Coordinates of C-alpha atoms in Angstrom, one line a residue:
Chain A
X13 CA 16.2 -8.4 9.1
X14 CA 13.8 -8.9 12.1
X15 CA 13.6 -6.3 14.9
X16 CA 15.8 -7.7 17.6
X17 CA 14.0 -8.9 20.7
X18 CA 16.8 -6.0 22.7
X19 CA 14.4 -3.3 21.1
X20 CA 12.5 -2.7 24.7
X21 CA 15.4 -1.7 26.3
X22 CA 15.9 1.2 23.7
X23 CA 12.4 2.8 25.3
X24 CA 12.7 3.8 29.0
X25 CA 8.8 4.3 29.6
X26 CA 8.2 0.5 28.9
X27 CA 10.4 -0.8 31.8
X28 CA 8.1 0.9 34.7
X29 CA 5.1 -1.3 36.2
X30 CA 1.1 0.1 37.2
X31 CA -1.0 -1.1 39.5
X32 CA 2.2 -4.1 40.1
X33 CA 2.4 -5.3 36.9
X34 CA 4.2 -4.2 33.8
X35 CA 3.1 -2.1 31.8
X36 CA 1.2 -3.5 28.1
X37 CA 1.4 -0.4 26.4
X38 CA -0.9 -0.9 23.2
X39 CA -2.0 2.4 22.7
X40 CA 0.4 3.1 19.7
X41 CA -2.0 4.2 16.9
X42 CA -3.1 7.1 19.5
X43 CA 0.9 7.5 20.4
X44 CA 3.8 5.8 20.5
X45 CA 6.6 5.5 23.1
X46 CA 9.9 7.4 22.5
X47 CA 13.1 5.4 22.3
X48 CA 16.3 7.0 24.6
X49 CA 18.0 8.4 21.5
X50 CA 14.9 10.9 20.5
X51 CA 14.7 12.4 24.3
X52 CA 18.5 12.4 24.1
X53 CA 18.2 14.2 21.3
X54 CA 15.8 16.8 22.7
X55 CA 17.7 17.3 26.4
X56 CA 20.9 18.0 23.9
X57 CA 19.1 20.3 21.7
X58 CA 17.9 22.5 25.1
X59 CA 21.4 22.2 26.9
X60 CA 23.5 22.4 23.7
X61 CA 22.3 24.6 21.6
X62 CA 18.7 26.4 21.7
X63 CA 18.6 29.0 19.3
X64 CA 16.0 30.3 17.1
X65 CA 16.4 29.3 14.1
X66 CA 17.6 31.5 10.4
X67 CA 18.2 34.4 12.1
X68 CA 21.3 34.1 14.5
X69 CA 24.4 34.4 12.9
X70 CA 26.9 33.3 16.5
X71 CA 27.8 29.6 16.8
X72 CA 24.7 27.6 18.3
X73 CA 22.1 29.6 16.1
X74 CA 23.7 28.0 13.0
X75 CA 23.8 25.2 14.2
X76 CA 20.0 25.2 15.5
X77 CA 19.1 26.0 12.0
X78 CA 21.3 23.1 10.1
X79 CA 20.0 20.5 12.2
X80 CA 16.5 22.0 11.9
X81 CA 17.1 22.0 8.1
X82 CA 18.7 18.4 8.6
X83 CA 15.7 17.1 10.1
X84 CA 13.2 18.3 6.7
X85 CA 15.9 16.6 4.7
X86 CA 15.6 13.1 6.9
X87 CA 11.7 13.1 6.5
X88 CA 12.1 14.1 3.2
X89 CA 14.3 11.1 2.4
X90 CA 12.0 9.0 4.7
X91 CA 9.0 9.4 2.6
X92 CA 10.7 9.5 -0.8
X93 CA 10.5 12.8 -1.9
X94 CA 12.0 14.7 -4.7
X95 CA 13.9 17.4 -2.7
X96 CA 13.7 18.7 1.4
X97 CA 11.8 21.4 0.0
X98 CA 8.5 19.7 -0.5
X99 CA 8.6 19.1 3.4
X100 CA 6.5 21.9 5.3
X101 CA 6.5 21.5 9.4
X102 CA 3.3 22.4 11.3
X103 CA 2.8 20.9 15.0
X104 CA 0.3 18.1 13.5
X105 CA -1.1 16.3 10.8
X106 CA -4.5 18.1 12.1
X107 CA -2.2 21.5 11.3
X108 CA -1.4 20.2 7.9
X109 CA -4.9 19.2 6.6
X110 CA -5.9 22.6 7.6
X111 CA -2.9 23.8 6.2
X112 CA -3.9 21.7 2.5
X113 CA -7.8 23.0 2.8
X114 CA -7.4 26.9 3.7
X115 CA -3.9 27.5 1.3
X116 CA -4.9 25.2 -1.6
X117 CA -8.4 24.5 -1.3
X118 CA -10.1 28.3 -0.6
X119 CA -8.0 29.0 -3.8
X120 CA -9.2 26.5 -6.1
X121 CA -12.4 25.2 -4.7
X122 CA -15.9 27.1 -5.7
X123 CA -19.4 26.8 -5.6
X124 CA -20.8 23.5 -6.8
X125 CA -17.4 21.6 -6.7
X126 CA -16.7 18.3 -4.9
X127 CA -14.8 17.1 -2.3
X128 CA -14.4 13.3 -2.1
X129 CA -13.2 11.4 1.1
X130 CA -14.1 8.4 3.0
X131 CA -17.1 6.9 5.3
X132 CA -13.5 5.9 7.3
X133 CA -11.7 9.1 8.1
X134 CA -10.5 10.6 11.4
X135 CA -11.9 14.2 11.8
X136 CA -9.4 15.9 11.4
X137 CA -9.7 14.7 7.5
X138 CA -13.5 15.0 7.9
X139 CA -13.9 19.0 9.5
X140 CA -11.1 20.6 7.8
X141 CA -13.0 19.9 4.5
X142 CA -16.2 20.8 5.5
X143 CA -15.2 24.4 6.8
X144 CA -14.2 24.7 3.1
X145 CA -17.3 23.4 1.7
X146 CA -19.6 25.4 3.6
X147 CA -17.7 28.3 3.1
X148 CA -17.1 28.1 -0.7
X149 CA -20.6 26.1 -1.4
X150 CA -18.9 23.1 -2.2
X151 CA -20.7 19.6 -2.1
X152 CA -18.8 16.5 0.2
X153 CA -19.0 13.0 -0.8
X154 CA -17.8 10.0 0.4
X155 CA -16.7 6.9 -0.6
X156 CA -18.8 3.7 1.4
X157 CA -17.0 1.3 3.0
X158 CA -18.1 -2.8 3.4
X159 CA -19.0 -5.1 6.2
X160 CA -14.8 -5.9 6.7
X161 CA -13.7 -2.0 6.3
X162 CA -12.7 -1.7 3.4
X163 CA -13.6 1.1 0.5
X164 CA -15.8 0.3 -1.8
X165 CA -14.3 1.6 -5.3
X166 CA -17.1 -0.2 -7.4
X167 CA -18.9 2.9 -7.4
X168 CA -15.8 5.2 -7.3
X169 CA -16.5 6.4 -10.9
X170 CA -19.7 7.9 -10.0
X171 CA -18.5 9.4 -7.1
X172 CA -15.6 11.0 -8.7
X173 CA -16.9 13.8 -11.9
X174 CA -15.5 16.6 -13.5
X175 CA -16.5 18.8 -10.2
X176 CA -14.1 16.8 -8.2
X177 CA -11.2 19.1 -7.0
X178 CA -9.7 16.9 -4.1
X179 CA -9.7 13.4 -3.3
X180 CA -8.7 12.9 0.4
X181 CA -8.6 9.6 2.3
X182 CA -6.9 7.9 4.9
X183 CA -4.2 5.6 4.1
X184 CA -4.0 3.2 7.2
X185 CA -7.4 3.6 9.1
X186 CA -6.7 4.0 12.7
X187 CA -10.0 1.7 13.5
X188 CA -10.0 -1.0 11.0
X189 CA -6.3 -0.7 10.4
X190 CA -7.4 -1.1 6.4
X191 CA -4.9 -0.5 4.0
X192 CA -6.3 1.6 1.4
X193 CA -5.3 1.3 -1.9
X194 CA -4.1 4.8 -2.3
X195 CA -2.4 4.3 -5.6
X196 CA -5.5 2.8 -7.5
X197 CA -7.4 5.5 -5.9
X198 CA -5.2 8.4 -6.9
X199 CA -4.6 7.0 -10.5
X200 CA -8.5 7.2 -10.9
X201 CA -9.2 10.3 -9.1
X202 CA -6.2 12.4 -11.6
X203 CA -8.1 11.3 -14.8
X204 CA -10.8 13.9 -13.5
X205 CA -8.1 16.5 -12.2
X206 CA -8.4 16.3 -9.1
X207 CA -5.6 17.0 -6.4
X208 CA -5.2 13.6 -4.0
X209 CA -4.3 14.1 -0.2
X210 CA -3.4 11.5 1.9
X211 CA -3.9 10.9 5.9
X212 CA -0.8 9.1 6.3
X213 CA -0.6 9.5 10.2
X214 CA -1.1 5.7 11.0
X215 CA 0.9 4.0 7.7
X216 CA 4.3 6.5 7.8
X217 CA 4.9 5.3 11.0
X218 CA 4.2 1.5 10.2
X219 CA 5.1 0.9 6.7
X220 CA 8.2 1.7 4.2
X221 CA 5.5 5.3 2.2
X222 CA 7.2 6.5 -1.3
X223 CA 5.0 9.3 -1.9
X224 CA 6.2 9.9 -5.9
X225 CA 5.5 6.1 -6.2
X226 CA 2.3 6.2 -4.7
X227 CA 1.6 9.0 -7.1
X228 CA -0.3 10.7 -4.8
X229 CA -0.2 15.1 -4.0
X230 CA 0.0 15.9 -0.6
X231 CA 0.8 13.3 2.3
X232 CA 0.3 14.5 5.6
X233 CA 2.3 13.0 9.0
X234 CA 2.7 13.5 12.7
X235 CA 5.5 12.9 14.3
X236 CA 4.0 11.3 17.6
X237 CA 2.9 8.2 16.1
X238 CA 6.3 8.1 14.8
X239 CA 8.7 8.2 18.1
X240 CA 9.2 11.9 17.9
X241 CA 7.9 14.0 20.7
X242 CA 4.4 15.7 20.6
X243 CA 4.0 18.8 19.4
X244 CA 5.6 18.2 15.2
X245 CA 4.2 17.0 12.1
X246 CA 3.9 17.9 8.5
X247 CA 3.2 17.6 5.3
X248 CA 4.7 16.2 1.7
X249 CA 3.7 18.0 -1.3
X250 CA 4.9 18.3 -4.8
X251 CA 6.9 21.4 -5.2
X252 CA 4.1 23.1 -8.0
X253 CA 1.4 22.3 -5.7
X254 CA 3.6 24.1 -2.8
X255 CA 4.0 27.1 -5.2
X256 CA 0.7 27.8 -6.7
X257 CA -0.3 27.6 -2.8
X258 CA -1.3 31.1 -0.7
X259 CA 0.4 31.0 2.9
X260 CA -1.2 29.6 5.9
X261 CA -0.2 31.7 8.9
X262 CA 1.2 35.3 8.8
X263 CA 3.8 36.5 10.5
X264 CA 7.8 36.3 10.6
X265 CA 9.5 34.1 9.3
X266 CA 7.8 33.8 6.3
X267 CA 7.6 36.9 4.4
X268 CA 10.0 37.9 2.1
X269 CA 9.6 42.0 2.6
X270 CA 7.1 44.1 4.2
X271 CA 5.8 46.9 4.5
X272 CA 2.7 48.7 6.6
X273 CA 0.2 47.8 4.5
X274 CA 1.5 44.2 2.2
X275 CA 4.0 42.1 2.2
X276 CA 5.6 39.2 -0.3
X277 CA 6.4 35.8 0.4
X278 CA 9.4 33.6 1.2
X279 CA 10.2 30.8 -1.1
X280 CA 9.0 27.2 -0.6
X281 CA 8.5 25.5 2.0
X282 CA 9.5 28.1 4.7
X283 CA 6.3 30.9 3.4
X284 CA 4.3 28.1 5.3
X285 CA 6.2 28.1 8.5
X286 CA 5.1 31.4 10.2
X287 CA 6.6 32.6 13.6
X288 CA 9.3 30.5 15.8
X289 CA 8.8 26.5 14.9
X290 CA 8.8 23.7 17.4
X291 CA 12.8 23.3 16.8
X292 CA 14.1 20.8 19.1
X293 CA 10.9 18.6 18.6
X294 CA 11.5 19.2 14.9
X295 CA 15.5 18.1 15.3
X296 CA 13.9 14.9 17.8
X297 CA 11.6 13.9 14.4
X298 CA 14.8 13.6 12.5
X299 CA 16.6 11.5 15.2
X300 CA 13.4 9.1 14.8
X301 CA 13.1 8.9 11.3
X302 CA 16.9 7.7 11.8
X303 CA 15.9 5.5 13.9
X304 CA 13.1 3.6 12.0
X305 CA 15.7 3.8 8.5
X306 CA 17.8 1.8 10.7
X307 CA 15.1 -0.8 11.7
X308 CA 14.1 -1.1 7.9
X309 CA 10.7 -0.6 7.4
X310 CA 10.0 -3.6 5.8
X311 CA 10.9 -5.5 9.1
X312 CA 8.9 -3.2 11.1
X313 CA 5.8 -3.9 8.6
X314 CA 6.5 -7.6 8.4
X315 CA 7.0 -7.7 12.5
X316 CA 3.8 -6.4 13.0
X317 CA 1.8 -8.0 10.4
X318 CA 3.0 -11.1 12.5
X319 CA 1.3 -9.8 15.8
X320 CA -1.5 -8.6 13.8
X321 CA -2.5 -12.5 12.7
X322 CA -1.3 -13.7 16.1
X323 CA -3.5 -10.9 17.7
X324 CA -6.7 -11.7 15.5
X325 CA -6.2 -15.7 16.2
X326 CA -5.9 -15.0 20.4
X327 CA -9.0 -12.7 19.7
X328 CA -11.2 -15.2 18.3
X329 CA -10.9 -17.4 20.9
X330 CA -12.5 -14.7 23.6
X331 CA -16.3 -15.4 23.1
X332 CA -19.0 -12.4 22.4
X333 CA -16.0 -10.2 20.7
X334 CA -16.8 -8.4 17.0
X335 CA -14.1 -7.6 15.6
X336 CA -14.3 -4.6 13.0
X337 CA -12.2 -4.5 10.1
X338 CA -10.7 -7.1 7.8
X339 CA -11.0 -10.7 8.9
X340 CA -7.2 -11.3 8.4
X341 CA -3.8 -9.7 9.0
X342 CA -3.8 -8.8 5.3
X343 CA -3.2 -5.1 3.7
X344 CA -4.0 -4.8 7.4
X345 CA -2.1 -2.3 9.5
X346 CA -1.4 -3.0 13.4
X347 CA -4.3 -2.1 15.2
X348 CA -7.3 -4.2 16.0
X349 CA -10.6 -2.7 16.9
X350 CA -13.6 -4.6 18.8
X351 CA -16.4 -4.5 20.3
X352 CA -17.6 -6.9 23.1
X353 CA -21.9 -8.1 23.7
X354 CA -22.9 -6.5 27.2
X355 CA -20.0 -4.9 27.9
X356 CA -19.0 -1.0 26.7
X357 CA -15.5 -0.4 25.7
X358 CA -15.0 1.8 28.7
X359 CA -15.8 -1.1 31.5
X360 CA -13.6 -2.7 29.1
X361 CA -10.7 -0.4 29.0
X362 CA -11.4 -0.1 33.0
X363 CA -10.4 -3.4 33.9
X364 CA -7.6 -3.7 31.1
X365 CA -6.0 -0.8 33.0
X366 CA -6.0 -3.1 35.8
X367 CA -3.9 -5.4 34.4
X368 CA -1.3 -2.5 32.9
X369 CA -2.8 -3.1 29.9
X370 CA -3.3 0.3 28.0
X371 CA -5.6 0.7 25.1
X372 CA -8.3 3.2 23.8
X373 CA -11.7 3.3 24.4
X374 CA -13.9 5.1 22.5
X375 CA -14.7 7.0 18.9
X376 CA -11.3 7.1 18.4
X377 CA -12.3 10.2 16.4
X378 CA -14.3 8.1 13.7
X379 CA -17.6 9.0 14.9
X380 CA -19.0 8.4 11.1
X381 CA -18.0 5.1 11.4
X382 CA -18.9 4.1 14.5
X383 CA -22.3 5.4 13.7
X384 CA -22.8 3.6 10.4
X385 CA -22.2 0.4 12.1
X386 CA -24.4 1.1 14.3
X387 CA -22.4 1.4 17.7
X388 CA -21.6 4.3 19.5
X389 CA -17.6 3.4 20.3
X390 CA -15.5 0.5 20.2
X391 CA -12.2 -0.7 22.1
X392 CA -8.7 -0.6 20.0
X393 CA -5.6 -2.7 20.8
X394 CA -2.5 -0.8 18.5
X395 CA 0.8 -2.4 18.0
X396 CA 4.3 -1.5 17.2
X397 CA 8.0 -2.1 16.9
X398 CA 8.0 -3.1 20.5
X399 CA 4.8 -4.9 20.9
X400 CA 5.7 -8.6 22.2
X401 CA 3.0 -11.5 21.7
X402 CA 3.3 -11.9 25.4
X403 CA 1.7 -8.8 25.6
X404 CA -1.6 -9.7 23.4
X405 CA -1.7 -13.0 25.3
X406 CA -1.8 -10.3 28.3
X407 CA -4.1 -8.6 26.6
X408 CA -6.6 -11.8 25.7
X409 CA -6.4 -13.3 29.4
X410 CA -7.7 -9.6 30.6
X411 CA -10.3 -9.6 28.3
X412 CA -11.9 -12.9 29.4
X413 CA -11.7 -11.2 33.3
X414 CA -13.8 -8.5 31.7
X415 CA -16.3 -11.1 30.8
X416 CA -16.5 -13.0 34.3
X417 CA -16.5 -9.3 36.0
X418 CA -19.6 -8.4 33.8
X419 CA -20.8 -12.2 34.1
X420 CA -21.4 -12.2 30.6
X421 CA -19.3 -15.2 30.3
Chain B
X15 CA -7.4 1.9 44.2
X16 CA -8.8 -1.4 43.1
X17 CA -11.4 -2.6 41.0
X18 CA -14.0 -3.7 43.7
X19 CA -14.2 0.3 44.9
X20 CA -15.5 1.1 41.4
X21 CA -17.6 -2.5 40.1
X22 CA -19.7 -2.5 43.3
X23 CA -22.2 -5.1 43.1
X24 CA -25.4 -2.8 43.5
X25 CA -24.1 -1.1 40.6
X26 CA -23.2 -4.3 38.7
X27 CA -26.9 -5.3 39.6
X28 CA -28.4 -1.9 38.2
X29 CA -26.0 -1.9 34.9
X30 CA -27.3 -6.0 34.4
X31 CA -30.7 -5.3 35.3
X32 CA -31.7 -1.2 35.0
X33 CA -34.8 0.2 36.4
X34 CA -37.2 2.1 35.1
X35 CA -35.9 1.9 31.4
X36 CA -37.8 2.9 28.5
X37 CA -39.9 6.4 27.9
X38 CA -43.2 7.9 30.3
X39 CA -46.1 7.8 28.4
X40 CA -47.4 10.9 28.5
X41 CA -44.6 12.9 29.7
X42 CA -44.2 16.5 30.7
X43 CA -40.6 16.9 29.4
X44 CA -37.8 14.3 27.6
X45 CA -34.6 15.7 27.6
X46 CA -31.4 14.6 26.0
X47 CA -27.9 14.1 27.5
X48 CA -24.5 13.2 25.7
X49 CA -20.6 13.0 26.6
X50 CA -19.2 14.0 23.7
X51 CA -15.8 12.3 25.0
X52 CA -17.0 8.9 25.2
X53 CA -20.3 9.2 22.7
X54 CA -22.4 8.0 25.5
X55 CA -26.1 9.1 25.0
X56 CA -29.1 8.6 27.2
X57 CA -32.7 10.1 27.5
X58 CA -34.6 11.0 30.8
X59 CA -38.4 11.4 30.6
X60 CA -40.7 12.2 33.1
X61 CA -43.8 13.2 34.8
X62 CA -44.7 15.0 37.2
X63 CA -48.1 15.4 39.4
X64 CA -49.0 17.6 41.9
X65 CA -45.3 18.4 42.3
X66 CA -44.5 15.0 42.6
X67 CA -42.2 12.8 40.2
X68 CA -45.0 10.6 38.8
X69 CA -43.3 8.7 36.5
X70 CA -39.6 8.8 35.7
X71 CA -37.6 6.8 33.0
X72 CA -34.5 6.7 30.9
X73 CA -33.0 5.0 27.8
X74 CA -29.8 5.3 26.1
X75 CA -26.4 3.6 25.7
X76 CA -23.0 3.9 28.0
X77 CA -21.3 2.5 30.6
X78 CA -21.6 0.4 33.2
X79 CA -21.4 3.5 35.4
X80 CA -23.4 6.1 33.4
X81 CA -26.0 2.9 32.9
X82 CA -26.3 1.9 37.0
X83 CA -26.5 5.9 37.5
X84 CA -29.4 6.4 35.7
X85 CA -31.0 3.1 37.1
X86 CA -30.8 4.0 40.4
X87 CA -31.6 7.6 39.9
X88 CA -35.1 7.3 38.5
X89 CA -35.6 4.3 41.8
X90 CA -34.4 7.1 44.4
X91 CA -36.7 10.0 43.0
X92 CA -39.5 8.2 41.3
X93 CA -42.8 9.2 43.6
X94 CA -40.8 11.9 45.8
X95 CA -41.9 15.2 45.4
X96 CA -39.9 17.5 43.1
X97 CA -38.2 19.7 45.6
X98 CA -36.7 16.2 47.2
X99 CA -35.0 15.4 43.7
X100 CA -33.7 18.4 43.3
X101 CA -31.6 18.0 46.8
X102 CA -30.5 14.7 45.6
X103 CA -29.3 16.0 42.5
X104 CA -27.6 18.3 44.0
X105 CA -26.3 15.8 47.1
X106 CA -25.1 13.5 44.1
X107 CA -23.3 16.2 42.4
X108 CA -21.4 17.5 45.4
X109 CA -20.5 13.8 46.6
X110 CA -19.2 12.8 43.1
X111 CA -16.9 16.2 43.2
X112 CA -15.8 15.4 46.6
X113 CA -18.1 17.8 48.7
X114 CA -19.8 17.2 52.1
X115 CA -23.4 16.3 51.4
X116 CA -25.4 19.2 52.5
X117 CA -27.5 18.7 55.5
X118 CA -26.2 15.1 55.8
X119 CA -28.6 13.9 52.8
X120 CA -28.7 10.0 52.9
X121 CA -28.0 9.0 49.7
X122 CA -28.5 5.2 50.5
X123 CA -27.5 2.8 47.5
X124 CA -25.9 5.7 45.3
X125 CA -23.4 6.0 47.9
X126 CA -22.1 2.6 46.3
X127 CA -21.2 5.4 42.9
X128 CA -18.4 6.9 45.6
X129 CA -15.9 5.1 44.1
X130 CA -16.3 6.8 41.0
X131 CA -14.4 9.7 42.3
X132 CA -11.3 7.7 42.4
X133 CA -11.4 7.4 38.3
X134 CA -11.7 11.1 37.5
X135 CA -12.4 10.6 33.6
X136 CA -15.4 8.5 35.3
X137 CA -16.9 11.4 37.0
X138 CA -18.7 12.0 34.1
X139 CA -20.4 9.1 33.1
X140 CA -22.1 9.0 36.2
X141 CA -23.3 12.3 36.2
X142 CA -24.6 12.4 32.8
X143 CA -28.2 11.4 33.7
X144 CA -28.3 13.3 36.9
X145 CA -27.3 16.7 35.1
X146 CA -30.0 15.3 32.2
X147 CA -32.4 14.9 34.9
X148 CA -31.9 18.9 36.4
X149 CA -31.9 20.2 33.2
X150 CA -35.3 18.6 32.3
X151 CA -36.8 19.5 35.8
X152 CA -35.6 23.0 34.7
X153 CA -37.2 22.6 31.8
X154 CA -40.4 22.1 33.3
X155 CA -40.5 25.0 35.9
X156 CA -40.2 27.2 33.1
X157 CA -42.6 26.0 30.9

């Protein structure tokens, strides 16, 4: 099952035009658009039934908290896990990898243990890690990566020792669009013990993710890159991991009694979500997870794995452009990164705009990367389930304008 | 708000062919400058004589903008006396926020960097080496 060609009409931001022309909207890895049904859902939620959520016992209040509850239970069956209770709601993935360091790792990490992640992650999977490190004298390394972006596991059983308490690593890099091979990785890293988290921001939203076949511990998500609104993510963990695991945040909500001077915890997964949660978002994330389930996402893989080679073929033709990341469209997620001679990806991303094309320009918060190959920032075209090929021939023809502009042609 | 207002040619001309690159040999003070946001780094050296601006240079990476800023910054106050650079920074700053120039201060070619103000998230790249440039100058009166 393809996606059908009508799928633009289900997203109401894409119709508008900038500067006169339509808008290219490849900016998806950063965000993605919001079909009708998900604001729907959130204008219905507000003017239905806002309510805080299990506490209320009148009408709308319950049903706040059932479709609150229904949404853990979508995600949950979204990313394959073993009951809705292994799904904890925070407002990011950034949340949630804080979330994983503070309540797992302050517990179980100590002086002279390791933390192993990636030349490749975002910083949010890079900082969260080493606040725990410096605070509990812990030592970070870091798997290499080669000259197309991908890890280099040859020395991964060096890297990984008897010290190694948590493996962490991207799944889907959001520059090279690499697709890790998490399972290998996680296989390997649990013959030393160690716990395996997963950055799973850019491949939930892109890929069909079984988080008990993976065999992986903890898989974080935002909802953003996934057609739900800003503002709610999470995380998947196995059930004894969620257990063993002190709270995050103190408050209401999740305490099970208190008194002036202690207090005991509510059961799984609600002793992690302290104080009034981000309800109608939440409710929104179901609605999208819905909404990708009815796509399939094999077909949203396979549709852009298809502008992903198309993309890379129009790109090569545009003289002076690198291209970072694998060469082809293979275990290769859909976002391109590049860098063009003589011109910096914000001139670049400058004259794009002019053409309505919208794409990112800068770190993308991988400023290890960038620096290990040795630029400062690059440009990054993202796709998604209704990118068009008209667009990246958009996208190509504005590119060579950047290079007669900057007379680098 | 098209293109042409922000890719002037003098500043297409500086970005393709910058002035006064490299680092003053001896100089008084080097001083660093970044934008975090963008990664965009550059280094402004100088020296100064007699309360004159000797010798002034920069080096670093960035836009087109933050690139043709810098270039035409060390042409304007290279061989003026401090106290004249200083009112140019400060003439820069207040026409790149959308102030009247002080005391009419000509500000010749930069006056092409004007259109920068129509990009907001642009602002800063051409400020960078101008803010780099006070804070060395600050640098020296202090030392």
């Amino acid at each position: 099952m393809a996606i059908p060609a009508t799928i633009r009409d289900d997203f109401p931001i894409l119709k508008q035009r900038v500067h006169g022309r339509p808008l290219v909207y490849l900016d998806s890895a950063n965000t993605s658009q919001k079909p009708r049904v998900v604001i729907d859902a959130l204008v219905r939620y507000y003017e239905e039934y806002n309510a805080n959520i299990h506490r209320g016992v009148y009408a709308i209040a319950e049903r706040a908290t059932a479709e609150y509850e229904a949404a853990r239970a979508k995600v949950a069956r979204f990313l394959g896990a073993a009951e809705p209770a292994e799904i904890v709601f925070t407002r990011n993935i950034t949340e949630a990898l804080n979330l994983v360091a503070h309540s797992w790792g302050r517990r179980h990490v100590g002086p002279g243990d390791e933390i192993l992640t990636t030349e490749m992650e975002h910083h949010s999977d890079l900082v969260p890690w080493q606040f725990l490190a410096q605070e509990r004298g812990a030592r970070l390394r870091h798997i290499p990566f080669d000259d197309e972006g991908r890890l280099v596991l040859g020395d991964l059983d060096r890297l990984l020792t008897a010290r190694t308490k948590i493996v962490s690593l991207v799944h889907v890099s959001n520059t090279f669009g690499t697709v890790n091979p998490v399972a290998e990785i996680a296989r390997r890293a649990h013959a030393y013990g160690a716990v395996v988290v997963v950055d799973g921001a850019q491949s939930a939203p892109h890929r069909p993710v079984d988080v008990q076949a993976l065999g992986v511990d903890v898989f974080g998500f935002t909802g953003h890159k996934m057609l739900a609104p800003m503002g709610v993510g999470g995380l998947w963990a196995r059930r004894a991991l969620l257990e063993e695991m002190e709270p995050f945040l103190g408050g209401g909500e999740m305490i099970s009694d208190v008194w002036l001077d202690h207090a005991t915890w509510n059961e799984v997964p609600w002793k992690f979500e302290a104080g009034t949660q981000n309800v109608g978002d939440t409710i929104a994330l179901g609605v999208a997870v819905e909404y990708l389930e009815a796509l399939g996402m094999d077909a949203v893989a396979a549709h852009e794995q298809e502008l992903t080679a198309y993309a890379l073929e129009q790109l090569r033709d545009v003289p002076g452009l690198r291209i970072l990341g694998p060469a082809g469209a293979a275990d290769r997620g859909g976002v391109i990164s590049f860098a063009m001679d003589g011109v910096h990806p914000h001139d670049i991303a400058q004259v794009l705009d002019e053409d309505g094309v919208c794409v990112r320009a800068g770190h993308h918060c991988t400023k290890p990367l960038h620096r290990r190959l040795g630029i400062g920032s690059s440009v990054r075209a993202s796709f998604y389930v209704y990118t068009t090929r008209e667009e990246i021939d958009v996208l190509a023809r504005s590119l060579l304008k950047v290079r007669s502009l900057f007379r680098v042609a | 708000m098209s293109l042409d207002t922000l890719y002037r040619e003098v500043i297409l001309d500086h970005y393709s062919h910058p002035r006064n690159r490299g680092v003053v040999e001896p100089a008084d003070v080097v001083r660093d400058g970044a934008n975090p946001l963008c990664g965009d780094e550059i280094r402004v050296s100088l020296r100064v004589r007699d309360g004159v601006v000797e010798d002034v240079r920069f080096e670093g990476k960035g836009c087109s903008i933050s690139q043709a800023s810098a270039s035409m910054m060390t042409e304007r106050v290279k061989g003026r006396p401090v106290e004249d650079a200083r009112r140019t920074i400060a003439a820069f700053k207040g026409m790149m926020h959308g102030e009247q120039a002080p005391g009419g201060d000509d500000l010749g070619d930069l006056e092409a960097l004007q259109g920068v103000r129509k990009f907001p998230v642009r602002v800063k790249c051409a400020t960078l080496s101008w803010i780099t440039l006070e804070l060395a100058l600050d640098e020296l009166g202090t030392a």
